[in-house]
Amino acid sequence: MSQSMFPKLAEDYAKFKRYVKWLYTLYELNTQIAICEPWEKVFLNVLLGSFVSLILYASFAFVPGYCVTVFQLLWPQTSVQNLTSVCSTSTEGFCANESGSVIT
């Protein structure tokens, strides 16, 4: 029974590789990267990857806080806990459990 599974798995893997190659070719043709030299392809792919990663980071770092703020503005009568604050402030105005600087 397990002998017949490996050829099927190899076939599925080959299909998946062909599909990924097809998607990459489609990406190259749609973005006109196919006509570039190899070093230009690397540069443009790195540039595009940087843009996408910056957009993803910004959306995960800042959008939740904005959503909480909008929610508090739209429904002020509800007691919504401040989800962006990670500590309770002490008398000096500093976080009591702060161990270092926070990026966001």
PDB file of N, CA and C in Angstrom:
ATOM      1  N   MET A   1       0.818  -1.191   0.000  1.00  0.00           N
ATOM      2  CA  MET A   1       0.000   0.000   0.000  1.00  0.00           C
ATOM      3  C   MET A   1       0.866   1.260   0.000  1.00  0.00           C
ATOM      4  N   SER A   2       1.917   1.301   0.805  1.00  0.00           N
ATOM      5  CA  SER A   2       2.758   2.486   0.848  1.00  0.00           C
ATOM      6  C   SER A   2       3.629   2.603  -0.404  1.00  0.00           C
ATOM      7  N   GLN A   3       3.844   1.498  -1.114  1.00  0.00           N
ATOM      8  CA  GLN A   3       4.634   1.547  -2.342  1.00  0.00           C
ATOM      9  C   GLN A   3       3.925   2.359  -3.424  1.00  0.00           C
ATOM     10  N   SER A   4       2.582   2.275  -3.468  1.00  0.00           N
ATOM     11  CA  SER A   4       1.850   2.985  -4.509  1.00  0.00           C
ATOM     12  C   SER A   4       1.697   4.474  -4.199  1.00  0.00           C
ATOM     13  N   MET A   5       1.976   4.861  -2.970  1.00  0.00           N
ATOM     14  CA  MET A   5       1.811   6.250  -2.594  1.00  0.00           C
ATOM     15  C   MET A   5       2.970   7.124  -3.087  1.00  0.00           C
ATOM     16  N   PHE A   6       4.179   6.582  -3.136  1.00  0.00           N
ATOM     17  CA  PHE A   6       5.334   7.387  -3.517  1.00  0.00           C
ATOM     18  C   PHE A   6       5.303   7.852  -4.966  1.00  0.00           C
ATOM     19  N   PRO A   7       4.905   7.013  -5.951  1.00  0.00           N
ATOM     20  CA  PRO A   7       4.797   7.546  -7.314  1.00  0.00           C
ATOM     21  C   PRO A   7       3.739   8.643  -7.422  1.00  0.00           C
ATOM     22  N   LYS A   8       2.644   8.484  -6.700  1.00  0.00           N
ATOM     23  CA  LYS A   8       1.595   9.511  -6.707  1.00  0.00           C
ATOM     24  C   LYS A   8       2.133  10.800  -6.085  1.00  0.00           C
ATOM     25  N   LEU A   9       2.880  10.678  -5.004  1.00  0.00           N
ATOM     26  CA  LEU A   9       3.470  11.844  -4.354  1.00  0.00           C
ATOM     27  C   LEU A   9       4.487  12.518  -5.272  1.00  0.00           C
ATOM     28  N   ALA A  10       5.305  11.733  -5.965  1.00  0.00           N
ATOM     29  CA  ALA A  10       6.282  12.296  -6.901  1.00  0.00           C
ATOM     30  C   ALA A  10       5.572  12.999  -8.054  1.00  0.00           C
ATOM     31  N   GLU A  11       4.478  12.429  -8.525  1.00  0.00           N
ATOM     32  CA  GLU A  11       3.707  13.057  -9.601  1.00  0.00           C
ATOM     33  C   GLU A  11       3.086  14.369  -9.141  1.00  0.00           C
ATOM     34  N   ASP A  12       2.534  14.375  -7.933  1.00  0.00           N
ATOM     35  CA  ASP A  12       1.952  15.608  -7.388  1.00  0.00           C
ATOM     36  C   ASP A  12       3.019  16.687  -7.193  1.00  0.00           C
ATOM     37  N   TYR A  13       4.208  16.282  -6.765  1.00  0.00           N
ATOM     38  CA  TYR A  13       5.300  17.236  -6.582  1.00  0.00           C
ATOM     39  C   TYR A  13       5.735  17.811  -7.926  1.00  0.00           C
ATOM     40  N   ALA A  14       5.806  16.977  -8.952  1.00  0.00           N
ATOM     41  CA  ALA A  14       6.182  17.450 -10.285  1.00  0.00           C
ATOM     42  C   ALA A  14       5.125  18.419 -10.821  1.00  0.00           C
ATOM     43  N   LYS A  15       3.859  18.129 -10.581  1.00  0.00           N
ATOM     44  CA  LYS A  15       2.793  19.041 -11.000  1.00  0.00           C
ATOM     45  C   LYS A  15       2.905  20.374 -10.273  1.00  0.00           C
ATOM     46  N   PHE A  16       3.206  20.320  -8.980  1.00  0.00           N
ATOM     47  CA  PHE A  16       3.350  21.537  -8.192  1.00  0.00           C
ATOM     48  C   PHE A  16       4.521  22.381  -8.700  1.00  0.00           C
ATOM     49  N   LYS A  17       5.660  21.724  -9.030  1.00  0.00           N
ATOM     50  CA  LYS A  17       6.809  22.449  -9.569  1.00  0.00           C
ATOM     51  C   LYS A  17       6.471  23.107 -10.901  1.00  0.00           C
ATOM     52  N   ARG A  18       5.754  22.396 -11.767  1.00  0.00           N
ATOM     53  CA  ARG A  18       5.352  22.973 -13.048  1.00  0.00           C
ATOM     54  C   ARG A  18       4.434  24.166 -12.829  1.00  0.00           C
ATOM     55  N   TYR A  19       3.524  24.061 -11.865  1.00  0.00           N
ATOM     56  CA  TYR A  19       2.593  25.154 -11.576  1.00  0.00           C
ATOM     57  C   TYR A  19       3.337  26.384 -11.061  1.00  0.00           C
ATOM     58  N   VAL A  20       4.308  26.202 -10.174  1.00  0.00           N
ATOM     59  CA  VAL A  20       5.086  27.319  -9.643  1.00  0.00           C
ATOM     60  C   VAL A  20       5.915  27.956 -10.757  1.00  0.00           C
ATOM     61  N   LYS A  21       6.521  27.130 -11.633  1.00  0.00           N
ATOM     62  CA  LYS A  21       7.272  27.682 -12.766  1.00  0.00           C
ATOM     63  C   LYS A  21       6.356  28.471 -13.684  1.00  0.00           C
ATOM     64  N   TRP A  22       5.140  27.968 -13.897  1.00  0.00           N
ATOM     65  CA  TRP A  22       4.173  28.681 -14.734  1.00  0.00           C
ATOM     66  C   TRP A  22       3.792  30.012 -14.106  1.00  0.00           C
ATOM     67  N   LEU A  23       3.559  30.031 -12.787  1.00  0.00           N
ATOM     68  CA  LEU A  23       3.240  31.278 -12.103  1.00  0.00           C
ATOM     69  C   LEU A  23       4.393  32.274 -12.187  1.00  0.00           C
ATOM     70  N   TYR A  24       5.630  31.805 -12.052  1.00  0.00           N
ATOM     71  CA  TYR A  24       6.782  32.700 -12.133  1.00  0.00           C
ATOM     72  C   TYR A  24       6.926  33.261 -13.548  1.00  0.00           C
ATOM     73  N   THR A  25       6.703  32.426 -14.554  1.00  0.00           N
ATOM     74  CA  THR A  25       6.750  32.904 -15.935  1.00  0.00           C
ATOM     75  C   THR A  25       5.665  33.945 -16.175  1.00  0.00           C
ATOM     76  N   LEU A  26       4.478  33.696 -15.644  1.00  0.00           N
ATOM     77  CA  LEU A  26       3.388  34.661 -15.759  1.00  0.00           C
ATOM     78  C   LEU A  26       3.752  35.980 -15.076  1.00  0.00           C
ATOM     79  N   TYR A  27       4.369  35.902 -13.911  1.00  0.00           N
ATOM     80  CA  TYR A  27       4.828  37.101 -13.193  1.00  0.00           C
ATOM     81  C   TYR A  27       5.861  37.866 -14.020  1.00  0.00           C
ATOM     82  N   GLU A  28       6.821  37.138 -14.587  1.00  0.00           N
ATOM     83  CA  GLU A  28       7.848  37.801 -15.402  1.00  0.00           C
ATOM     84  C   GLU A  28       7.249  38.481 -16.627  1.00  0.00           C
ATOM     85  N   LEU A  29       6.295  37.821 -17.279  1.00  0.00           N
ATOM     86  CA  LEU A  29       5.700  38.402 -18.475  1.00  0.00           C
ATOM     87  C   LEU A  29       4.814  39.596 -18.144  1.00  0.00           C
ATOM     88  N   ASN A  30       4.061  39.533 -17.061  1.00  0.00           N
ATOM     89  CA  ASN A  30       3.166  40.636 -16.695  1.00  0.00           C
ATOM     90  C   ASN A  30       3.918  41.857 -16.207  1.00  0.00           C
ATOM     91  N   THR A  31       5.055  41.670 -15.575  1.00  0.00           N
ATOM     92  CA  THR A  31       5.820  42.806 -15.075  1.00  0.00           C
ATOM     93  C   THR A  31       6.911  43.234 -16.046  1.00  0.00           C
ATOM     94  N   GLN A  32       7.009  42.600 -17.184  1.00  0.00           N
ATOM     95  CA  GLN A  32       8.006  42.892 -18.220  1.00  0.00           C
ATOM     96  C   GLN A  32       9.434  42.654 -17.736  1.00  0.00           C
ATOM     97  N   ILE A  33       9.607  41.808 -16.722  1.00  0.00           N
ATOM     98  CA  ILE A  33      10.946  41.480 -16.243  1.00  0.00           C
ATOM     99  C   ILE A  33      11.614  40.467 -17.178  1.00  0.00           C
ATOM    100  N   ALA A  34      10.837  39.782 -17.980  1.00  0.00           N
ATOM    101  CA  ALA A  34      11.381  38.756 -18.868  1.00  0.00           C
ATOM    102  C   ALA A  34      12.370  39.331 -19.871  1.00  0.00           C
ATOM    103  N   ILE A  35      12.259  40.613 -20.202  1.00  0.00           N
ATOM    104  CA  ILE A  35      13.161  41.206 -21.193  1.00  0.00           C
ATOM    105  C   ILE A  35      14.407  41.812 -20.572  1.00  0.00           C
ATOM    106  N   CYS A  36      14.526  41.739 -19.251  1.00  0.00           N
ATOM    107  CA  CYS A  36      15.676  42.323 -18.560  1.00  0.00           C
ATOM    108  C   CYS A  36      16.832  41.331 -18.514  1.00  0.00           C
ATOM    109  N   GLU A  37      18.007  41.873 -18.245  1.00  0.00           N
ATOM    110  CA  GLU A  37      19.184  41.037 -18.032  1.00  0.00           C
ATOM    111  C   GLU A  37      19.091  40.410 -16.640  1.00  0.00           C
ATOM    112  N   PRO A  38      19.862  39.332 -16.391  1.00  0.00           N
ATOM    113  CA  PRO A  38      19.766  38.653 -15.084  1.00  0.00           C
ATOM    114  C   PRO A  38      20.015  39.561 -13.888  1.00  0.00           C
ATOM    115  N   TRP A  39      21.004  40.456 -13.963  1.00  0.00           N
ATOM    116  CA  TRP A  39      21.263  41.317 -12.812  1.00  0.00           C
ATOM    117  C   TRP A  39      20.120  42.303 -12.592  1.00  0.00           C
ATOM    118  N   GLU A  40      19.458  42.713 -13.676  1.00  0.00           N
ATOM    119  CA  GLU A  40      18.308  43.601 -13.545  1.00  0.00           C
ATOM    120  C   GLU A  40      17.122  42.862 -12.925  1.00  0.00           C
ATOM    121  N   LYS A  41      16.967  41.587 -13.288  1.00  0.00           N
ATOM    122  CA  LYS A  41      15.893  40.776 -12.692  1.00  0.00           C
ATOM    123  C   LYS A  41      16.083  40.670 -11.184  1.00  0.00           C
ATOM    124  N   VAL A  42      17.328  40.422 -10.761  1.00  0.00           N
ATOM    125  CA  VAL A  42      17.609  40.300  -9.321  1.00  0.00           C
ATOM    126  C   VAL A  42      17.309  41.622  -8.623  1.00  0.00           C
ATOM    127  N   PHE A  43      17.762  42.718  -9.203  1.00  0.00           N
ATOM    128  CA  PHE A  43      17.543  44.033  -8.601  1.00  0.00           C
ATOM    129  C   PHE A  43      16.049  44.334  -8.480  1.00  0.00           C
ATOM    130  N   LEU A  44      15.289  44.099  -9.545  1.00  0.00           N
ATOM    131  CA  LEU A  44      13.854  44.399  -9.517  1.00  0.00           C
ATOM    132  C   LEU A  44      13.097  43.469  -8.577  1.00  0.00           C
ATOM    133  N   ASN A  45      13.503  42.198  -8.522  1.00  0.00           N
ATOM    134  CA  ASN A  45      12.851  41.268  -7.591  1.00  0.00           C
ATOM    135  C   ASN A  45      13.125  41.652  -6.142  1.00  0.00           C
ATOM    136  N   VAL A  46      14.350  42.069  -5.851  1.00  0.00           N
ATOM    137  CA  VAL A  46      14.681  42.517  -4.488  1.00  0.00           C
ATOM    138  C   VAL A  46      13.913  43.788  -4.148  1.00  0.00           C
ATOM    139  N   LEU A  47      13.821  44.703  -5.102  1.00  0.00           N
ATOM    140  CA  LEU A  47      13.076  45.937  -4.888  1.00  0.00           C
ATOM    141  C   LEU A  47      11.595  45.651  -4.620  1.00  0.00           C
ATOM    142  N   LEU A  48      11.010  44.791  -5.429  1.00  0.00           N
ATOM    143  CA  LEU A  48       9.603  44.434  -5.232  1.00  0.00           C
ATOM    144  C   LEU A  48       9.392  43.700  -3.908  1.00  0.00           C
ATOM    145  N   GLY A  49      10.309  42.791  -3.578  1.00  0.00           N
ATOM    146  CA  GLY A  49      10.214  42.086  -2.295  1.00  0.00           C
ATOM    147  C   GLY A  49      10.326  43.018  -1.110  1.00  0.00           C
ATOM    148  N   SER A  50      11.191  44.040  -1.234  1.00  0.00           N
ATOM    149  CA  SER A  50      11.328  45.030  -0.160  1.00  0.00           C
ATOM    150  C   SER A  50      10.045  45.822   0.018  1.00  0.00           C
ATOM    151  N   PHE A  51       9.444  46.251  -1.093  1.00  0.00           N
ATOM    152  CA  PHE A  51       8.184  46.991  -1.003  1.00  0.00           C
ATOM    153  C   PHE A  51       7.095  46.154  -0.353  1.00  0.00           C
ATOM    154  N   VAL A  52       6.966  44.910  -0.778  1.00  0.00           N
ATOM    155  CA  VAL A  52       5.919  44.037  -0.228  1.00  0.00           C
ATOM    156  C   VAL A  52       6.158  43.786   1.253  1.00  0.00           C
ATOM    157  N   SER A  53       7.415  43.541   1.643  1.00  0.00           N
ATOM    158  CA  SER A  53       7.680  43.277   3.063  1.00  0.00           C
ATOM    159  C   SER A  53       7.455  44.528   3.920  1.00  0.00           C
ATOM    160  N   LEU A  54       7.784  45.718   3.404  1.00  0.00           N
ATOM    161  CA  LEU A  54       7.513  46.948   4.151  1.00  0.00           C
ATOM    162  C   LEU A  54       6.012  47.181   4.317  1.00  0.00           C
ATOM    163  N   ILE A  55       5.246  46.911   3.280  1.00  0.00           N
ATOM    164  CA  ILE A  55       3.793  47.069   3.370  1.00  0.00           C
ATOM    165  C   ILE A  55       3.207  46.072   4.363  1.00  0.00           C
ATOM    166  N   LEU A  56       3.681  44.817   4.323  1.00  0.00           N
ATOM    167  CA  LEU A  56       3.187  43.826   5.283  1.00  0.00           C
ATOM    168  C   LEU A  56       3.560  44.200   6.712  1.00  0.00           C
ATOM    169  N   TYR A  57       4.795  44.650   6.928  1.00  0.00           N
ATOM    170  CA  TYR A  57       5.206  45.050   8.276  1.00  0.00           C
ATOM    171  C   TYR A  57       4.361  46.216   8.778  1.00  0.00           C
ATOM    172  N   ALA A  58       4.173  47.208   7.922  1.00  0.00           N
ATOM    173  CA  ALA A  58       3.392  48.374   8.338  1.00  0.00           C
ATOM    174  C   ALA A  58       1.957  47.990   8.654  1.00  0.00           C
ATOM    175  N   SER A  59       1.391  47.086   7.878  1.00  0.00           N
ATOM    176  CA  SER A  59       0.006  46.706   8.143  1.00  0.00           C
ATOM    177  C   SER A  59      -0.113  45.922   9.443  1.00  0.00           C
ATOM    178  N   PHE A  60       0.866  45.086   9.772  1.00  0.00           N
ATOM    179  CA  PHE A  60       0.800  44.348  11.031  1.00  0.00           C
ATOM    180  C   PHE A  60       1.180  45.213  12.222  1.00  0.00           C
ATOM    181  N   ALA A  61       2.030  46.204  12.018  1.00  0.00           N
ATOM    182  CA  ALA A  61       2.499  47.022  13.140  1.00  0.00           C
ATOM    183  C   ALA A  61       1.547  48.162  13.472  1.00  0.00           C
ATOM    184  N   PHE A  62       0.941  48.787  12.465  1.00  0.00           N
ATOM    185  CA  PHE A  62       0.190  50.012  12.714  1.00  0.00           C
ATOM    186  C   PHE A  62      -1.315  49.885  12.541  1.00  0.00           C
ATOM    187  N   VAL A  63      -1.784  49.029  11.659  1.00  0.00           N
ATOM    188  CA  VAL A  63      -3.219  48.950  11.385  1.00  0.00           C
ATOM    189  C   VAL A  63      -4.037  48.508  12.598  1.00  0.00           C
ATOM    190  N   PRO A  64      -3.601  47.537  13.413  1.00  0.00           N
ATOM    191  CA  PRO A  64      -4.415  47.181  14.587  1.00  0.00           C
ATOM    192  C   PRO A  64      -4.644  48.346  15.543  1.00  0.00           C
ATOM    193  N   GLY A  65      -3.627  49.157  15.775  1.00  0.00           N
ATOM    194  CA  GLY A  65      -3.796  50.320  16.643  1.00  0.00           C
ATOM    195  C   GLY A  65      -4.773  51.324  16.058  1.00  0.00           C
ATOM    196  N   TYR A  66      -4.711  51.528  14.747  1.00  0.00           N
ATOM    197  CA  TYR A  66      -5.652  52.433  14.096  1.00  0.00           C
ATOM    198  C   TYR A  66      -7.072  51.888  14.180  1.00  0.00           C
ATOM    199  N   CYS A  67      -7.220  50.573  14.037  1.00  0.00           N
ATOM    200  CA  CYS A  67      -8.555  49.967  14.127  1.00  0.00           C
ATOM    201  C   CYS A  67      -9.141  50.151  15.526  1.00  0.00           C
ATOM    202  N   VAL A  68      -8.312  50.005  16.553  1.00  0.00           N
ATOM    203  CA  VAL A  68      -8.782  50.212  17.930  1.00  0.00           C
ATOM    204  C   VAL A  68      -9.195  51.665  18.123  1.00  0.00           C
ATOM    205  N   THR A  69      -8.413  52.594  17.585  1.00  0.00           N
ATOM    206  CA  THR A  69      -8.744  54.012  17.711  1.00  0.00           C
ATOM    207  C   THR A  69     -10.060  54.330  17.017  1.00  0.00           C
ATOM    208  N   VAL A  70     -10.249  53.820  15.814  1.00  0.00           N
ATOM    209  CA  VAL A  70     -11.503  54.051  15.084  1.00  0.00           C
ATOM    210  C   VAL A  70     -12.669  53.435  15.839  1.00  0.00           C
ATOM    211  N   PHE A  71     -12.472  52.240  16.380  1.00  0.00           N
ATOM    212  CA  PHE A  71     -13.529  51.588  17.148  1.00  0.00           C
ATOM    213  C   PHE A  71     -13.906  52.431  18.366  1.00  0.00           C
ATOM    214  N   GLN A  72     -12.909  53.007  19.040  1.00  0.00           N
ATOM    215  CA  GLN A  72     -13.193  53.856  20.200  1.00  0.00           C
ATOM    216  C   GLN A  72     -13.874  55.153  19.784  1.00  0.00           C
ATOM    217  N   LEU A  73     -13.553  55.666  18.615  1.00  0.00           N
ATOM    218  CA  LEU A  73     -14.212  56.880  18.141  1.00  0.00           C
ATOM    219  C   LEU A  73     -15.658  56.616  17.732  1.00  0.00           C
ATOM    220  N   LEU A  74     -15.908  55.458  17.141  1.00  0.00           N
ATOM    221  CA  LEU A  74     -17.260  55.143  16.675  1.00  0.00           C
ATOM    222  C   LEU A  74     -18.187  54.725  17.805  1.00  0.00           C
ATOM    223  N   TRP A  75     -17.662  54.012  18.789  1.00  0.00           N
ATOM    224  CA  TRP A  75     -18.466  53.548  19.917  1.00  0.00           C
ATOM    225  C   TRP A  75     -17.814  53.988  21.230  1.00  0.00           C
ATOM    226  N   PRO A  76     -17.915  55.261  21.576  1.00  0.00           N
ATOM    227  CA  PRO A  76     -17.214  55.755  22.768  1.00  0.00           C
ATOM    228  C   PRO A  76     -17.845  55.296  24.083  1.00  0.00           C
ATOM    229  N   GLN A  77     -19.129  54.912  24.089  1.00  0.00           N
ATOM    230  CA  GLN A  77     -19.761  54.536  25.345  1.00  0.00           C
ATOM    231  C   GLN A  77     -19.295  53.173  25.850  1.00  0.00           C
ATOM    232  N   THR A  78     -18.795  52.329  24.973  1.00  0.00           N
ATOM    233  CA  THR A  78     -18.315  51.021  25.412  1.00  0.00           C
ATOM    234  C   THR A  78     -16.935  51.175  26.017  1.00  0.00           C
ATOM    235  N   SER A  79     -16.660  50.377  26.995  1.00  0.00           N
ATOM    236  CA  SER A  79     -15.341  50.437  27.631  1.00  0.00           C
ATOM    237  C   SER A  79     -14.432  49.448  26.915  1.00  0.00           C
ATOM    238  N   VAL A  80     -13.712  49.942  25.962  1.00  0.00           N
ATOM    239  CA  VAL A  80     -12.778  49.113  25.207  1.00  0.00           C
ATOM    240  C   VAL A  80     -11.413  49.246  25.842  1.00  0.00           C
ATOM    241  N   GLN A  81     -10.812  48.112  26.132  1.00  0.00           N
ATOM    242  CA  GLN A  81      -9.482  48.112  26.736  1.00  0.00           C
ATOM    243  C   GLN A  81      -8.472  48.583  25.689  1.00  0.00           C
ATOM    244  N   ASN A  82      -7.535  49.405  26.098  1.00  0.00           N
ATOM    245  CA  ASN A  82      -6.509  49.897  25.183  1.00  0.00           C
ATOM    246  C   ASN A  82      -5.572  48.744  24.836  1.00  0.00           C
ATOM    247  N   LEU A  83      -5.736  48.197  23.630  1.00  0.00           N
ATOM    248  CA  LEU A  83      -4.959  47.033  23.236  1.00  0.00           C
ATOM    249  C   LEU A  83      -3.542  47.394  22.810  1.00  0.00           C
ATOM    250  N   THR A  84      -3.271  48.676  22.581  1.00  0.00           N
ATOM    251  CA  THR A  84      -1.921  49.063  22.172  1.00  0.00           C
ATOM    252  C   THR A  84      -1.002  49.253  23.369  1.00  0.00           C
ATOM    253  N   SER A  85      -1.548  49.411  24.557  1.00  0.00           N
ATOM    254  CA  SER A  85      -0.729  49.582  25.746  1.00  0.00           C
ATOM    255  C   SER A  85      -0.390  48.215  26.312  1.00  0.00           C
ATOM    256  N   VAL A  86       0.880  47.976  26.581  1.00  0.00           N
ATOM    257  CA  VAL A  86       1.307  46.673  27.069  1.00  0.00           C
ATOM    258  C   VAL A  86       1.619  46.675  28.559  1.00  0.00           C
ATOM    259  N   CYS A  87       1.450  47.801  29.217  1.00  0.00           N
ATOM    260  CA  CYS A  87       1.773  47.828  30.636  1.00  0.00           C
ATOM    261  C   CYS A  87       0.932  48.881  31.340  1.00  0.00           C
ATOM    262  N   SER A  88       0.960  48.826  32.649  1.00  0.00           N
ATOM    263  CA  SER A  88       0.319  49.870  33.449  1.00  0.00           C
ATOM    264  C   SER A  88       1.400  50.851  33.881  1.00  0.00           C
ATOM    265  N   THR A  89       1.126  52.120  33.730  1.00  0.00           N
ATOM    266  CA  THR A  89       2.135  53.124  34.056  1.00  0.00           C
ATOM    267  C   THR A  89       2.273  53.280  35.558  1.00  0.00           C
ATOM    268  N   SER A  90       3.488  53.463  35.956  1.00  0.00           N
ATOM    269  CA  SER A  90       3.760  53.668  37.376  1.00  0.00           C
ATOM    270  C   SER A  90       3.651  55.165  37.695  1.00  0.00           C
ATOM    271  N   THR A  91       3.997  55.548  38.897  1.00  0.00           N
ATOM    272  CA  THR A  91       3.855  56.941  39.321  1.00  0.00           C
ATOM    273  C   THR A  91       4.808  57.871  38.580  1.00  0.00           C
ATOM    274  N   GLU A  92       5.950  57.352  38.127  1.00  0.00           N
ATOM    275  CA  GLU A  92       6.909  58.195  37.407  1.00  0.00           C
ATOM    276  C   GLU A  92       6.516  58.378  35.948  1.00  0.00           C
ATOM    277  N   GLY A  93       5.504  57.669  35.480  1.00  0.00           N
ATOM    278  CA  GLY A  93       5.102  57.774  34.088  1.00  0.00           C
ATOM    279  C   GLY A  93       5.780  56.767  33.187  1.00  0.00           C
ATOM    280  N   PHE A  94       6.580  55.885  33.782  1.00  0.00           N
ATOM    281  CA  PHE A  94       7.239  54.857  32.999  1.00  0.00           C
ATOM    282  C   PHE A  94       6.536  53.525  33.211  1.00  0.00           C
ATOM    283  N   CYS A  95       6.742  52.635  32.275  1.00  0.00           N
ATOM    284  CA  CYS A  95       6.150  51.300  32.376  1.00  0.00           C
ATOM    285  C   CYS A  95       6.841  50.530  33.487  1.00  0.00           C
ATOM    286  N   ALA A  96       6.060  49.895  34.327  1.00  0.00           N
ATOM    287  CA  ALA A  96       6.642  49.202  35.484  1.00  0.00           C
ATOM    288  C   ALA A  96       7.381  47.943  35.055  1.00  0.00           C
ATOM    289  N   ASN A  97       6.941  47.284  34.013  1.00  0.00           N
ATOM    290  CA  ASN A  97       7.593  46.046  33.608  1.00  0.00           C
ATOM    291  C   ASN A  97       8.409  46.217  32.320  1.00  0.00           C
ATOM    292  N   GLU A  98       8.882  47.418  32.056  1.00  0.00           N
ATOM    293  CA  GLU A  98       9.622  47.688  30.829  1.00  0.00           C
ATOM    294  C   GLU A  98      11.040  47.185  30.951  1.00  0.00           C
ATOM    295  N   SER A  99      11.439  46.343  30.018  1.00  0.00           N
ATOM    296  CA  SER A  99      12.789  45.787  30.072  1.00  0.00           C
ATOM    297  C   SER A  99      13.676  46.354  28.979  1.00  0.00           C
ATOM    298  N   GLY A 100      13.132  47.084  28.032  1.00  0.00           N
ATOM    299  CA  GLY A 100      13.936  47.652  26.957  1.00  0.00           C
ATOM    300  C   GLY A 100      13.067  48.500  26.064  1.00  0.00           C
ATOM    301  N   SER A 101      13.663  48.993  25.018  1.00  0.00           N
ATOM    302  CA  SER A 101      12.895  49.837  24.107  1.00  0.00           C
ATOM    303  C   SER A 101      12.000  48.971  23.233  1.00  0.00           C
ATOM    304  N   VAL A 102      10.897  49.550  22.815  1.00  0.00           N
ATOM    305  CA  VAL A 102       9.933  48.867  21.970  1.00  0.00           C
ATOM    306  C   VAL A 102       9.947  49.550  20.617  1.00  0.00           C
ATOM    307  N   ILE A 103       9.972  48.749  19.549  1.00  0.00           N
ATOM    308  CA  ILE A 103      10.056  49.322  18.204  1.00  0.00           C
ATOM    309  C   ILE A 103       8.778  50.040  17.834  1.00  0.00           C
ATOM    310  N   THR A 104       7.645  49.415  18.077  1.00  0.00           N
ATOM    311  CA  THR A 104       6.377  50.015  17.631  1.00  0.00           C
ATOM    312  C   THR A 104       5.627  50.605  18.797  1.00  0.00           C
TER     313      THR A 104
END
